[in-house]
Each structure stands twice: as C-alpha cells, then as structure tokens.
Short mmCIF file of C-alpha atoms and ligand atoms in Angstrom, two decimals:
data_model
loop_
_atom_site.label_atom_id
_atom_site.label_comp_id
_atom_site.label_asym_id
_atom_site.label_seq_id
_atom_site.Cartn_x
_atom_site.Cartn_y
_atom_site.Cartn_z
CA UNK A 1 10.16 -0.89 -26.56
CA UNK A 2 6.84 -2.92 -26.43
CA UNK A 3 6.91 -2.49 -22.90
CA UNK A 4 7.38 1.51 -23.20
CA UNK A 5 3.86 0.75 -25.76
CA UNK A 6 2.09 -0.54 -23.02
CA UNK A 7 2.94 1.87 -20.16
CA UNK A 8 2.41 5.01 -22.56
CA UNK A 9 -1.06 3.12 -23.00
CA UNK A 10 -1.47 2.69 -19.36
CA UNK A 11 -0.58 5.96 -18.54
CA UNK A 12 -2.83 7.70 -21.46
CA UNK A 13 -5.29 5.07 -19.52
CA UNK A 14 -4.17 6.61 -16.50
CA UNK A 15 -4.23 10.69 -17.13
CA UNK A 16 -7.95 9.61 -18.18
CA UNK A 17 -8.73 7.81 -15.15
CA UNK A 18 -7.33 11.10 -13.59
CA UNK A 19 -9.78 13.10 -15.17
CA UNK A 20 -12.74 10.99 -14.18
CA UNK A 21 -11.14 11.11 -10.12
CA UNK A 22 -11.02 14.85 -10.33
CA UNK A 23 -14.50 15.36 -11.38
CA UNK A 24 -15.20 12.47 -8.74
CA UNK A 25 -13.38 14.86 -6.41
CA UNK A 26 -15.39 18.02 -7.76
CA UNK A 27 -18.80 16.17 -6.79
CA UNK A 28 -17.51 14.62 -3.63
CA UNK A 29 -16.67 18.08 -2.69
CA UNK A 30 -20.61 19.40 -3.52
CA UNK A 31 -22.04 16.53 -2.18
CA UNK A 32 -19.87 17.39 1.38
CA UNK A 33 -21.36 21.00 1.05
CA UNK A 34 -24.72 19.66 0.48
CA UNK A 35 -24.60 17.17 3.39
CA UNK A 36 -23.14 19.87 5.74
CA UNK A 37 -19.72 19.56 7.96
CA UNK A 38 -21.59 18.26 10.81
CA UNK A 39 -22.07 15.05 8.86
CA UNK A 40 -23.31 13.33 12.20
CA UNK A 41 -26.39 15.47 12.10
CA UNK A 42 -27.43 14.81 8.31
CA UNK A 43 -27.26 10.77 9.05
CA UNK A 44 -28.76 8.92 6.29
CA UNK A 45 -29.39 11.65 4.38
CA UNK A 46 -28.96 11.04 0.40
CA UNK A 47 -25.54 13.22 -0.05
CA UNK A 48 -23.75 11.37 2.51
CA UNK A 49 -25.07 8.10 2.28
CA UNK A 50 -23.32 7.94 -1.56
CA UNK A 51 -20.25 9.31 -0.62
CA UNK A 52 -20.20 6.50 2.09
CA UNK A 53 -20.52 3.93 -0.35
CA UNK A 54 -17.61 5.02 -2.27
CA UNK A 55 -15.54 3.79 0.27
CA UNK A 56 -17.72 0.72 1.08
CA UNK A 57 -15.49 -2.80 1.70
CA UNK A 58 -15.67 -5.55 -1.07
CA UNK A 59 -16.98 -8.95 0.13
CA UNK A 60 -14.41 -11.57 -1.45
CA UNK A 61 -10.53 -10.99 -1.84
CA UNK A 62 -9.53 -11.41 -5.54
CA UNK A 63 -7.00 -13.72 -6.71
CA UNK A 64 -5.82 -14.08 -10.42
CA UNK A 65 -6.33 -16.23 -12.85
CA UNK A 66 -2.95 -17.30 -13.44
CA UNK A 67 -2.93 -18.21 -9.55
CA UNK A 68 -6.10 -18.96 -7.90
CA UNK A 69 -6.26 -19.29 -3.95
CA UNK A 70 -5.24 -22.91 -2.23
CA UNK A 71 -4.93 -23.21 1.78
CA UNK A 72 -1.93 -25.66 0.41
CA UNK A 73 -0.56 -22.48 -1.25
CA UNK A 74 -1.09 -20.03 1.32
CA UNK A 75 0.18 -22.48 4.11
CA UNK A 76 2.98 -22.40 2.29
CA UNK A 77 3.44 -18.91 1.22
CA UNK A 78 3.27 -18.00 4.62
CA UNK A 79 6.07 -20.27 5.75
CA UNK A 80 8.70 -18.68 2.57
CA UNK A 81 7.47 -15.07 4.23
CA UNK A 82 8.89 -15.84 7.86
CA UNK A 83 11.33 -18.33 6.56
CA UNK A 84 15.08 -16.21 6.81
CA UNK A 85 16.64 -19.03 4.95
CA UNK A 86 15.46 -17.36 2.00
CA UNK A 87 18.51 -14.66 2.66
CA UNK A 88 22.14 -15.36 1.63
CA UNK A 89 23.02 -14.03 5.41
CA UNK A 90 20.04 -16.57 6.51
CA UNK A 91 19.48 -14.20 9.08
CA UNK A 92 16.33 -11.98 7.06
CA UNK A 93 13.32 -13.01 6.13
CA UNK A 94 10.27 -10.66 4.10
CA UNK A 95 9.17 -10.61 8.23
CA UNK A 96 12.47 -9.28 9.15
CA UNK A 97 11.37 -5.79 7.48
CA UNK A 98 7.48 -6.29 6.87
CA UNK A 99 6.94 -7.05 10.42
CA UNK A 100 3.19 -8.17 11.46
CA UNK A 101 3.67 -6.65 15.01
CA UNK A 102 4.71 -3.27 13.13
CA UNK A 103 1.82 -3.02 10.88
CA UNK A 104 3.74 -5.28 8.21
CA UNK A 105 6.28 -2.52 8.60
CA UNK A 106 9.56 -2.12 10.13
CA UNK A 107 8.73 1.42 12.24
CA UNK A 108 11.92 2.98 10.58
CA UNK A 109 11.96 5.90 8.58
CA UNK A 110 14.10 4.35 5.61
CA UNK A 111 14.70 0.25 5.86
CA UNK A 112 17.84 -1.46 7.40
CA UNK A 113 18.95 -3.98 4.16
CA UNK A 114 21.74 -6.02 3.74
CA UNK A 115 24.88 -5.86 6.21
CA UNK A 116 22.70 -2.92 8.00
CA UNK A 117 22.82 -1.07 5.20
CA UNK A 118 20.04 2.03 5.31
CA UNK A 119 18.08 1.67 1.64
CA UNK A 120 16.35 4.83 -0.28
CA UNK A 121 12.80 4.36 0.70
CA UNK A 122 10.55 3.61 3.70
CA UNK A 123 9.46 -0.18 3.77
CA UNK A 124 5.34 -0.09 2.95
CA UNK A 125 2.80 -2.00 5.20
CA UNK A 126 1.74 -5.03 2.81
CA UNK A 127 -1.95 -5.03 3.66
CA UNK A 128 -4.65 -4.84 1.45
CA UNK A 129 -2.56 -5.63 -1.76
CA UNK A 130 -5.03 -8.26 -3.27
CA UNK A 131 -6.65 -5.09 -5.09
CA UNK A 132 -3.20 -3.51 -5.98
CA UNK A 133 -2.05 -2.49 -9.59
CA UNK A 134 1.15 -1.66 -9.28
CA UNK A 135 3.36 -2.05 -6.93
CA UNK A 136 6.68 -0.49 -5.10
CA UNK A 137 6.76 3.17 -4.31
CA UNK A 138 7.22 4.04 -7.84
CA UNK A 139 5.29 1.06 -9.66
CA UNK A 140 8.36 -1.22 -11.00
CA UNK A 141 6.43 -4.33 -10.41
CA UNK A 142 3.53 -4.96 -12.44
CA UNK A 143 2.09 -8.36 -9.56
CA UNK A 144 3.16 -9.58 -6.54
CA UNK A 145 4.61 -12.53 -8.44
CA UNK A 146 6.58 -9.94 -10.17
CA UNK A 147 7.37 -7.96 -7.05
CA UNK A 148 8.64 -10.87 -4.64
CA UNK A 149 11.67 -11.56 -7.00
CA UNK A 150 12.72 -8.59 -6.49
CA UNK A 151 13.30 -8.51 -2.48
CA UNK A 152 14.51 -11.97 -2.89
CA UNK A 153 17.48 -11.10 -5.35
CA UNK A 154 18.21 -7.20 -4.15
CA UNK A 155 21.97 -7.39 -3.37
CA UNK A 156 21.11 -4.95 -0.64
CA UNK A 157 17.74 -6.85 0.80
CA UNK A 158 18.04 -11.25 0.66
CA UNK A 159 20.87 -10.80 -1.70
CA UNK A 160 19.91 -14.54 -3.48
CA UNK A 161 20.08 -15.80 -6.98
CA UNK A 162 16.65 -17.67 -7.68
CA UNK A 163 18.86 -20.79 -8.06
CA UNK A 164 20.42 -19.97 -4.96
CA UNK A 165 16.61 -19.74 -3.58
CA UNK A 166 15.37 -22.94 -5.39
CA UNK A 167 19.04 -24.87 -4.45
CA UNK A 168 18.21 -24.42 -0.52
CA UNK A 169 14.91 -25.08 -0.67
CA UNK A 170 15.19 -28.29 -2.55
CA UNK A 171 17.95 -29.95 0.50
CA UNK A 172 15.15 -29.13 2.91
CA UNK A 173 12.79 -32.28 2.84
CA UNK A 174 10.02 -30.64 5.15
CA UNK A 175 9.56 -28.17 1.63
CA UNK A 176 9.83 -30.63 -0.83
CA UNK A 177 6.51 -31.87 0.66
CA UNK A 178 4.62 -28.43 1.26
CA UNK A 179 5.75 -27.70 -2.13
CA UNK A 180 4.10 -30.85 -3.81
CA UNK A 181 1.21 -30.23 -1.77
CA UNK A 182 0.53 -26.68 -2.99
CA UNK A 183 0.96 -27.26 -6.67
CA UNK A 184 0.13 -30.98 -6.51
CA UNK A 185 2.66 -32.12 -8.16
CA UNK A 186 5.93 -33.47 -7.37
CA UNK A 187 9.38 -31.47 -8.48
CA UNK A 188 7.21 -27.99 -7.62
CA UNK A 189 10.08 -26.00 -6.15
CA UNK A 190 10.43 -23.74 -8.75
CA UNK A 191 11.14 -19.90 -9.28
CA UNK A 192 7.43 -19.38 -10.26
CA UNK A 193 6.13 -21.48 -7.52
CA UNK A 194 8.08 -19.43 -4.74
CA UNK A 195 6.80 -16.10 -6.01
CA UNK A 196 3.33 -17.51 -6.44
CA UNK A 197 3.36 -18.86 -3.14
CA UNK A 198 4.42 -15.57 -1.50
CA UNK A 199 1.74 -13.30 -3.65
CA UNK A 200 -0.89 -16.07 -2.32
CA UNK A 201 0.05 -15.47 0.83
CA UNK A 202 0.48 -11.72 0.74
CA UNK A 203 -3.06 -11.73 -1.10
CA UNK A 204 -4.95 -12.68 2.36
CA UNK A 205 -3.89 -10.10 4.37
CA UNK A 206 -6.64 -8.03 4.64
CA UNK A 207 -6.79 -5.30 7.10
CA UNK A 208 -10.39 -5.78 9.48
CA UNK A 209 -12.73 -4.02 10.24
CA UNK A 210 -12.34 -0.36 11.28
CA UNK A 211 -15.03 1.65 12.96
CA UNK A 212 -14.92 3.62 9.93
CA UNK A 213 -16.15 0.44 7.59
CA UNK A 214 -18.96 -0.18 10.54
CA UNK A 215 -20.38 3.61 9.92
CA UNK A 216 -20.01 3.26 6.75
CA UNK A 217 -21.78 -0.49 6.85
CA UNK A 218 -25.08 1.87 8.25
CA UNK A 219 -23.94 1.82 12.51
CA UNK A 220 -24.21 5.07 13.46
CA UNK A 221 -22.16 5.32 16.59
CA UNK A 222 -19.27 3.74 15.31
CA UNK A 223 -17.54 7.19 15.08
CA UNK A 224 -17.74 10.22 16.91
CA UNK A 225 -18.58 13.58 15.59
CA UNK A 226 -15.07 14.85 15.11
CA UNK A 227 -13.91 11.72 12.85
CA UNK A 228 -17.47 11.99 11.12
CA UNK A 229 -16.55 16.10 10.46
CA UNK A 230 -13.16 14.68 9.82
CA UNK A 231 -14.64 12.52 6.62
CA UNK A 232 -16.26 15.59 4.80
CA UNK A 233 -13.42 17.66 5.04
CA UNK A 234 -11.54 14.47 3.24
CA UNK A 235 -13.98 14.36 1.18
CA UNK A 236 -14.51 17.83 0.60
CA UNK A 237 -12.59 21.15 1.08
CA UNK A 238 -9.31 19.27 2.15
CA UNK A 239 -9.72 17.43 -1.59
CA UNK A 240 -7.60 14.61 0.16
CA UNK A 241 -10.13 11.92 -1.72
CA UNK A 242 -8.99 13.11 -5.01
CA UNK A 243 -6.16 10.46 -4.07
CA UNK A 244 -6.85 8.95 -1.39
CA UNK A 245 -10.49 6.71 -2.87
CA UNK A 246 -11.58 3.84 -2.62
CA UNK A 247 -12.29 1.70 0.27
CA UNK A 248 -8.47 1.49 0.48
CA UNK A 249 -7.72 5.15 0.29
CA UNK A 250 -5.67 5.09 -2.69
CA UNK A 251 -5.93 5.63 -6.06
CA UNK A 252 -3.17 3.44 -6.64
CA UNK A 253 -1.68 6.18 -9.37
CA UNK A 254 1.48 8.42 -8.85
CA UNK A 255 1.51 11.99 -7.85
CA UNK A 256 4.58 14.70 -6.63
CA UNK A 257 3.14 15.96 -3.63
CA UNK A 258 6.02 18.30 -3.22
CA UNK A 259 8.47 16.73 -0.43
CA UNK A 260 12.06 17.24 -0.32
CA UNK A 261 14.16 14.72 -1.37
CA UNK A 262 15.62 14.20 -5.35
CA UNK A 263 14.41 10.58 -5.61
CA UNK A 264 13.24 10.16 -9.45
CA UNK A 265 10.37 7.86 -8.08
CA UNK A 266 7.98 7.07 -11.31
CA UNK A 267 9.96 9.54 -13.02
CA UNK A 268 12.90 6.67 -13.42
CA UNK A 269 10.18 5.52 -15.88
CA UNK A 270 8.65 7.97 -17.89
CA UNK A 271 9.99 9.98 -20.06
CA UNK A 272 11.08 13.84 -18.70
CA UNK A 273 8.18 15.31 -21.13
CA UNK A 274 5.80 13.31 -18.77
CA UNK A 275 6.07 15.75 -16.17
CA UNK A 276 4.11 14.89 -13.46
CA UNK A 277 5.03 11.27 -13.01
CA UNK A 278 8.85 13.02 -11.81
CA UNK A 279 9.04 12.78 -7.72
CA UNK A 280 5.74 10.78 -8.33
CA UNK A 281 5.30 8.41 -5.51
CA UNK A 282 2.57 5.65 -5.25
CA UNK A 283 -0.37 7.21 -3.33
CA UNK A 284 -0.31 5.13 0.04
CA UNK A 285 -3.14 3.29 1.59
CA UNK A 286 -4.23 4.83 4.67
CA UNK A 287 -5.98 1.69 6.22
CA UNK A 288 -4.00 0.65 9.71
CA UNK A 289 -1.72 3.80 9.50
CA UNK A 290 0.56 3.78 12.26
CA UNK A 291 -0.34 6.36 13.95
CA UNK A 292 3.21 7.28 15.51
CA UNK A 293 4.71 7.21 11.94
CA UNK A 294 7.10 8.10 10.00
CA UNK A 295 5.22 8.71 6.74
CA UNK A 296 6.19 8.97 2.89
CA UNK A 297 8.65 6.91 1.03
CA UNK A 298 11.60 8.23 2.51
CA UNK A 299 10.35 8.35 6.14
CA UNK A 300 10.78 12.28 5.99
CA UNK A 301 7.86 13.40 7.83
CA UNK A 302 7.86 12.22 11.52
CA UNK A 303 3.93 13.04 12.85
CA UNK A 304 0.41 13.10 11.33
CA UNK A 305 0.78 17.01 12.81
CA UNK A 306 3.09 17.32 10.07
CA UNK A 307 1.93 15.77 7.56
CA UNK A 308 -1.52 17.16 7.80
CA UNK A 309 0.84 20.84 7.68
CA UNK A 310 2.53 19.62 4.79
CA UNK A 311 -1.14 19.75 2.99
CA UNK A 312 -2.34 22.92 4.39
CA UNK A 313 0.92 24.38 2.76
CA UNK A 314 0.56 22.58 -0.54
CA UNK A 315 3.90 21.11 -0.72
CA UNK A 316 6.93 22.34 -2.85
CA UNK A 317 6.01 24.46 -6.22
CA UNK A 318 7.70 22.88 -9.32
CA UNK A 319 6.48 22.08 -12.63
CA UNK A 320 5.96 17.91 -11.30
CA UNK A 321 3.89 18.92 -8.56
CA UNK A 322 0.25 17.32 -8.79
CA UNK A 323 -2.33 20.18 -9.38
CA UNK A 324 -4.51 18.98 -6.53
CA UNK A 325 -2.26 20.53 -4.37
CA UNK A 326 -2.74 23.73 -3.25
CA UNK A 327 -2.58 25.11 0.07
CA UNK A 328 -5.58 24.42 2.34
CA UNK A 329 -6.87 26.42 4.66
CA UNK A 330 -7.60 24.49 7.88
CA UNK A 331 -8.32 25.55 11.73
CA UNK A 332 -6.72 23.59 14.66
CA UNK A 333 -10.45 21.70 15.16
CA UNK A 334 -10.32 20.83 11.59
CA UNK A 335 -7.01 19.33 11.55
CA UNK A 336 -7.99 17.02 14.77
CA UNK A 337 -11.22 16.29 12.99
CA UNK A 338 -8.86 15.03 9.95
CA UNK A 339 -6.80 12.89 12.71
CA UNK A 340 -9.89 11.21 14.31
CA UNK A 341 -11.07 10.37 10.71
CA UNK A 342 -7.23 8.56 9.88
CA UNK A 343 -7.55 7.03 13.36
CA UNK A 344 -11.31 5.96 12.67
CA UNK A 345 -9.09 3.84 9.84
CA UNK A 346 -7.48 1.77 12.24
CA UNK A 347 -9.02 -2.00 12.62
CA UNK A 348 -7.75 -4.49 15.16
CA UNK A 349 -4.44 -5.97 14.17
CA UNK A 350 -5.08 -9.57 11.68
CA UNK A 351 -4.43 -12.39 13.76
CA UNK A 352 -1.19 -14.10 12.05
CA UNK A 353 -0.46 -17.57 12.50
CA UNK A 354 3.45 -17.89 12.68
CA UNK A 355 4.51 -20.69 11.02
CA UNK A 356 6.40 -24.06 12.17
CA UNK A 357 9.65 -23.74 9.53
CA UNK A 358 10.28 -27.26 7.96
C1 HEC B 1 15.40 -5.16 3.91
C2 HEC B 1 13.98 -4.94 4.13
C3 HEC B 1 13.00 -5.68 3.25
C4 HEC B 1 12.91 -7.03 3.05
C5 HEC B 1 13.79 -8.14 3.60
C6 HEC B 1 11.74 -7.23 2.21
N1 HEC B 1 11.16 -6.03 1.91
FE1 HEC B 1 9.49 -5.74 0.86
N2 HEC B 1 9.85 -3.77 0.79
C7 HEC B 1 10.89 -3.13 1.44
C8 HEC B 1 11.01 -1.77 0.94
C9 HEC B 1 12.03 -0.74 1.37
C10 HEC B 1 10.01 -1.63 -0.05
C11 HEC B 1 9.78 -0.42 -0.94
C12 HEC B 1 10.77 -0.54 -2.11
C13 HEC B 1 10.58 0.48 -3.19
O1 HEC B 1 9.49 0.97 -3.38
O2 HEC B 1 11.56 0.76 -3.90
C14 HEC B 1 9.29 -2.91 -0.09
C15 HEC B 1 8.18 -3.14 -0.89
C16 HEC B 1 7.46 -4.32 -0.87
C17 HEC B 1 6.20 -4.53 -1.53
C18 HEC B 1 5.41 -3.50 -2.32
C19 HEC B 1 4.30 -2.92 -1.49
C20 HEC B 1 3.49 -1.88 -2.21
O3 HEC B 1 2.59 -1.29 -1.59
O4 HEC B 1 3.72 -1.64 -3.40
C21 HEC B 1 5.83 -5.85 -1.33
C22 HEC B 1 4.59 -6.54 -1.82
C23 HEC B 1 6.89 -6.45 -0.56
N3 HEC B 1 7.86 -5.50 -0.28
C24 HEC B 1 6.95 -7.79 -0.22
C25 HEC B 1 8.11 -8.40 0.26
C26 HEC B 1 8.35 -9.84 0.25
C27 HEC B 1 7.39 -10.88 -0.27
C28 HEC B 1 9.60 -10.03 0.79
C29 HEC B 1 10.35 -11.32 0.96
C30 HEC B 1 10.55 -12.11 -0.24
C31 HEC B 1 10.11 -8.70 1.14
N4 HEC B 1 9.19 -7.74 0.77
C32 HEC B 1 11.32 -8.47 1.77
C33 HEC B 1 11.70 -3.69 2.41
C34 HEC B 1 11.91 -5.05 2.51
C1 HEC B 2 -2.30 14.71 -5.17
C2 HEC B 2 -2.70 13.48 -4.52
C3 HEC B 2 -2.84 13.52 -3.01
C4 HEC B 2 -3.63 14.33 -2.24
C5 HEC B 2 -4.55 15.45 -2.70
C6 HEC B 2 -3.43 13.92 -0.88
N1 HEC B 2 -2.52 12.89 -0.83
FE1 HEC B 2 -1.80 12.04 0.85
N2 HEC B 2 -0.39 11.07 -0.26
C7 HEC B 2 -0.31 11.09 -1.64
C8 HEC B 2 0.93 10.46 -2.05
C9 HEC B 2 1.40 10.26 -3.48
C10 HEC B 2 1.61 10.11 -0.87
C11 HEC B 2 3.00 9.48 -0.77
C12 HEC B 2 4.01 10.56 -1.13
C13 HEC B 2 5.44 10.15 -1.03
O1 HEC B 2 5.79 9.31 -0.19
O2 HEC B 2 6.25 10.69 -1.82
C14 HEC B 2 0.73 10.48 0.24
C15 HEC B 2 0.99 10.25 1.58
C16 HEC B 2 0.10 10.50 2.62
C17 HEC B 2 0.27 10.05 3.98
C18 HEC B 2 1.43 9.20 4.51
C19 HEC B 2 1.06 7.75 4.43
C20 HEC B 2 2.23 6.82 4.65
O3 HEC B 2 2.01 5.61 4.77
O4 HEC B 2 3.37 7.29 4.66
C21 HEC B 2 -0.81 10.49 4.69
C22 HEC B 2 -1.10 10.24 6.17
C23 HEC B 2 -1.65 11.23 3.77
N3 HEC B 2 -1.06 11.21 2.52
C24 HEC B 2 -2.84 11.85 4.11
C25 HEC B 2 -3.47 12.77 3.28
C26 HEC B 2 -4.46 13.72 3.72
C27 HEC B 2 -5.00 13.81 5.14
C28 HEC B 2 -4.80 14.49 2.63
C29 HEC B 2 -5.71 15.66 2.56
C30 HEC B 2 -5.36 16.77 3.44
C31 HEC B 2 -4.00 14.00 1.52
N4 HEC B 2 -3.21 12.97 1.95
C32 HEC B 2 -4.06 14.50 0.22
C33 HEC B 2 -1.23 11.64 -2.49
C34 HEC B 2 -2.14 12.62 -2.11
#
C-alpha cells in the first residue's frame, strides 16, 4: 500500500516531468528551425549552441549517500561481477550476460538464463547507470543495490539464495580479506555488502568520450555534416529528444512505443486506468549502441534501418501508445543523417581491468 503511495506520487511527479519534456521538445524543435538543418553551417550560433548544452557530459560520477565510492569497494565489486561462483551452476557470472566485449551486453536478441533457458527481455548494456532512476526494462528496482539481488536470486539467471551467496563467499579466504578491506571491518560479507559492492562497481562504468560529446565540448570537426544534420532532426522534426534527453539520451521514464509483443512492461505496476505506463518500456540510453543490434526489450527489431522505419510509421495505434508518436515523415538522406548522429554516439570501448578471482 505505502509503496503504491509513493509510486502514484512518483508517477503524478512523473506525468509532470512529462509535461515540462514536451514543451522542452516543442522549443528544441523551434530552436532546430531557427538554427537551420544544415547545423554545420550555423556553428556557434545562439540556437544551437543551447541545444548542445542540453546534452553536455557531467564532470564527476555520483554515488549515494548510503554508499559513497572506495577503490577497496570497487576492487571488489568488480571481482563479485566476473566472479561465476556467484551462480548455483558456478558456471555464470553478471559477465556471462553483461559482457564488456559486447557492449556490457550479450549480442542476443532475448538472454540465454539458467540451464539455456531463453528469458522475456533483451539483456541492457550497464553503462552509464550512476545517473539512473529506475532500473530494469520496466522499473522494478528502485537502485542498483536493489537491482543486483535480483539477478543473483532469479531461479532462471544465478538461481542463489543470498545465504547461499554469503555461505560461498565466506569458505573463500581470498574474500574474507577484500571484504574487510572494502567496508573496513571484519565479518563484512554480508547481503548488503555484496549488492553494494556490485552497484559501486557498476557505478564507474562510464561510457567515454564520443565525437559527439567533443562537438558538443565546442570542436567543430568532430562530426561531419550528415551526423551534425542528423542532431537537428533528433532534436527537431523527428521529436526523438522528447525521450531520448539528456547527455545520456534517455529520459529514464516509460513510454509504449507501439511494438509487437504482449509483455505488460510498467503496466505489471500501475494500475489499468494508468494507461500509458501498459507496454511501457524504459526509454534506452543510446550512448555505445551497438550498431549491429538487436534493439528493444525483446530483441524484436534486428537493424537501425528498422528501427528508424518503426518511427517514421509511428508504431502500433492503441490507447497505451505514447502521444509523441506519430508517423514521421523522413527521406532516405534524412534517415542516414539520423544513423551518423547514433553512430557519432559511439566512444571507444572503457578499458576493463579483469580481475584475479580469490
Ligand atoms: C542470464 C543473463 C543475466 C545475468 C547472469 C545477469 N543479468 Fe543483468 N540483466 C539481464 C536482463 C535480461 C536484464 C533485463 C531484465 C528486465 O528488465 O526484466 C538485466 C538487467 C540488468 C540491470 C538493469 C539495467 C537497466 O538499464 O535498468 C542491471 C544493473 C544488471 N542487469 C546488472 C546485473 C548484475 C550486477 C548481475 C550479476 C549479479 C547481472 N545483471 C546478471 C540479464 C542478466
Ligand atoms: C515516446 C518516446 C520515444 C520517442 C519519441 C523515441 N523513442 Fe526511441 N525508444 C523509446 C523507448 C521507450 C524505447 C524502448 C522500447 C522497448 O524496448 O519497448 C526506445 C528504443 C530505441 C532504440 C533501441 C535502443 C536499444 O538499446 O534497444 C533506438 C535506437 C531508438 N529508440 C532511437 C530513437 C530515434 C532515432 C527516435 C526518433 C526518430 C526515437 N528513438 C524516438 C522511446 C522513444
């Protein structure tokens, strides 16, 4: 019940929030117009230069309160991520499906879980999640504390208890003393300690810099003319920034942009009056896409081809589906201007230190 308090708060919150993004979107739109297509020859100018900095990079990554950053902690929230101990089959590890050499992905349309089993949804790249507010396709976990439970004791993913989790850590000496040194203090393995450990870790993955963030940082030849075109029509006529804002491209709310598929999503928890949370999926970053795909949360659409068609066609009409989708008119140079601007998202891969497993 008290929960149900909050999230109708969060969501009133939220519809709010929605308001202010549209009329965001409205003046994003304008200010496109105003600064022409051909954003490459209007460099500098006023219109563009404050679009730009809507999607400027923060400095600092934050951490919370309740868990503030230690290299003791991420050290060792790194070693829990690749460690596949962590699984009853001891055979996957959070690395087995968020894979750094697949763009903290697995490169599967729908992921492989327990016994091979194929699960519902597409397993999400983990980058950038420092700044999250919800997390899971639909929003079920409210922190990454919260969410790395959840993996961890999935009968279909690691299939573990927590005591199961804190039982095999504790006969494995080499942990005992990473975990002391985290949370200085001895007797540290605990179920709060693992999941803070893995959040810590998760929390410094941050993707680097694209060309994108260098134009936007003021270097003018970071991108060429197409991906430059590419960012008004975001930004503008193809209203994609009504979702996709930020400096993370996401809004991190829930819309129904009209795919296939009968998956509740945030519908699971809202009530049916709240109709456009139903098939509502969390809006994905678009930082380090992979450019080969497959996209969504159920892997359903195979190319950027189609998923740019899927938004020139506005998706599937039904009462859930998000008003800021309605069919776009786009030419074939527009939609490879909306590519380059995607690819012009693409940093070099993090380095990632693999871990020596005690
Ligand atoms: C069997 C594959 C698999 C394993 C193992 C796995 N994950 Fe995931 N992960 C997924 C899938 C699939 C989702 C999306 C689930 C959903 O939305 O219902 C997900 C979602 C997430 C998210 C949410 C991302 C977002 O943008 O909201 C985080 C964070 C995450 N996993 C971290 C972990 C951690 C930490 C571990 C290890 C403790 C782990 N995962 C193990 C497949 C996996
Ligand atoms: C109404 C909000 C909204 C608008 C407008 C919107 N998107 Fe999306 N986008 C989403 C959501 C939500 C998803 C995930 C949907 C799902 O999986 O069910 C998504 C998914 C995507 C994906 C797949 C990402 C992945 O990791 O699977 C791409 C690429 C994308 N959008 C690009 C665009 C482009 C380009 C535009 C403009 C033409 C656009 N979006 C407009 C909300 C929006």
């Amino acid at each position: 019940m008290e929960n149900g308090v909050v999230r109708r708060r969060r969501r009133l919150t939220a519809s709010l929030l929605l308001v202010a993004a549209v009329s965001l979107a409205a003046t994003a739109g304008s200010l496109a117009r105003i600064a022409g297509v051909e954003t490459g020859g209007l460099a500098g100018s006023p219109a563009i230069e404050l679009l730009k900095a809507r999607f400027r990079r923060p400095d600092a990554v934050p951490f919370p309160k309740a868990n503030p950053h230690s290299p003791g902690k991420e050290d060792l929230g790194r070693t829990l991520f690749f460690d596949p101990r962590l699984s009853r089959s001891g055979s996957v590890s959070c690395a087995s499906c968020h894979n750094p050499s697949l763009g903290w992905s697995d490169g599967l349309a729908r992921a492989v879980g327990f016994e091979m089993k194929p699960l519902a949804r597409r397993t999400p790249p983990i980058m950038n999640l420092a700044w999250g507010s919800a997390f899971q396709w639909d929003g079920r976990a409210e922190s990454l504390e919260h969410q790395a439970r959840m993996p961890l004791t999935a009968p279909d993913e690691m299939n573990m208890t927590m005591e199961m989790v804190i039982e095999r850590l504790v006969a494995i000496p080499g942990y005992r003393a990473l975990f002391a040194q985290a949370f200085e203090r001895p007797d540290a393995i605990t179920a709060e300690s693992v999941t803070a450990a893995l959040a810590t870790y998760q929390r410094t993955l941050v993707s680097g810099r694209a060309p994108f963030d260098r134009w936007v940082a003021g270097e003018e030849s970071a991108l060429g003319p197409d991906a430059k075109r590419g960012f008004a029509l975001f930004t503008g006529k193809a209203r994609c920034a009504s979702c996709h804002s930020t400096w993370r491209l996401t809004d991190d709310s829930f819309h129904d942009i009209g795919l296939t598929g009968d998956d509740p999503g945030r519908g699971t928890f809202a009530p049916p009056s709240v109709v456009t949370m139903q098939r509502a999926f969390k809006t994905p970053s678009l930082r380090d896409l992979r450019l080969q795909g497959p996209y969504m949360h159920d892997g359903s659409v195979r190319t950027l081809d189609d998923v740019i068609e899927h938004y020139v066609k506005g998706g599937a009409k039904r009462p859930s589906l998000s008003p800021e989708m309605r069919p776009i008119a786009l030419s074939a140079d527009e939609r490879h201007d909306l590519i380059a601007f995607l690819s012009s998202l693409k940093a070099e891969p993090i380095r990632v230190e693999l871990p020596q497993l005690p």
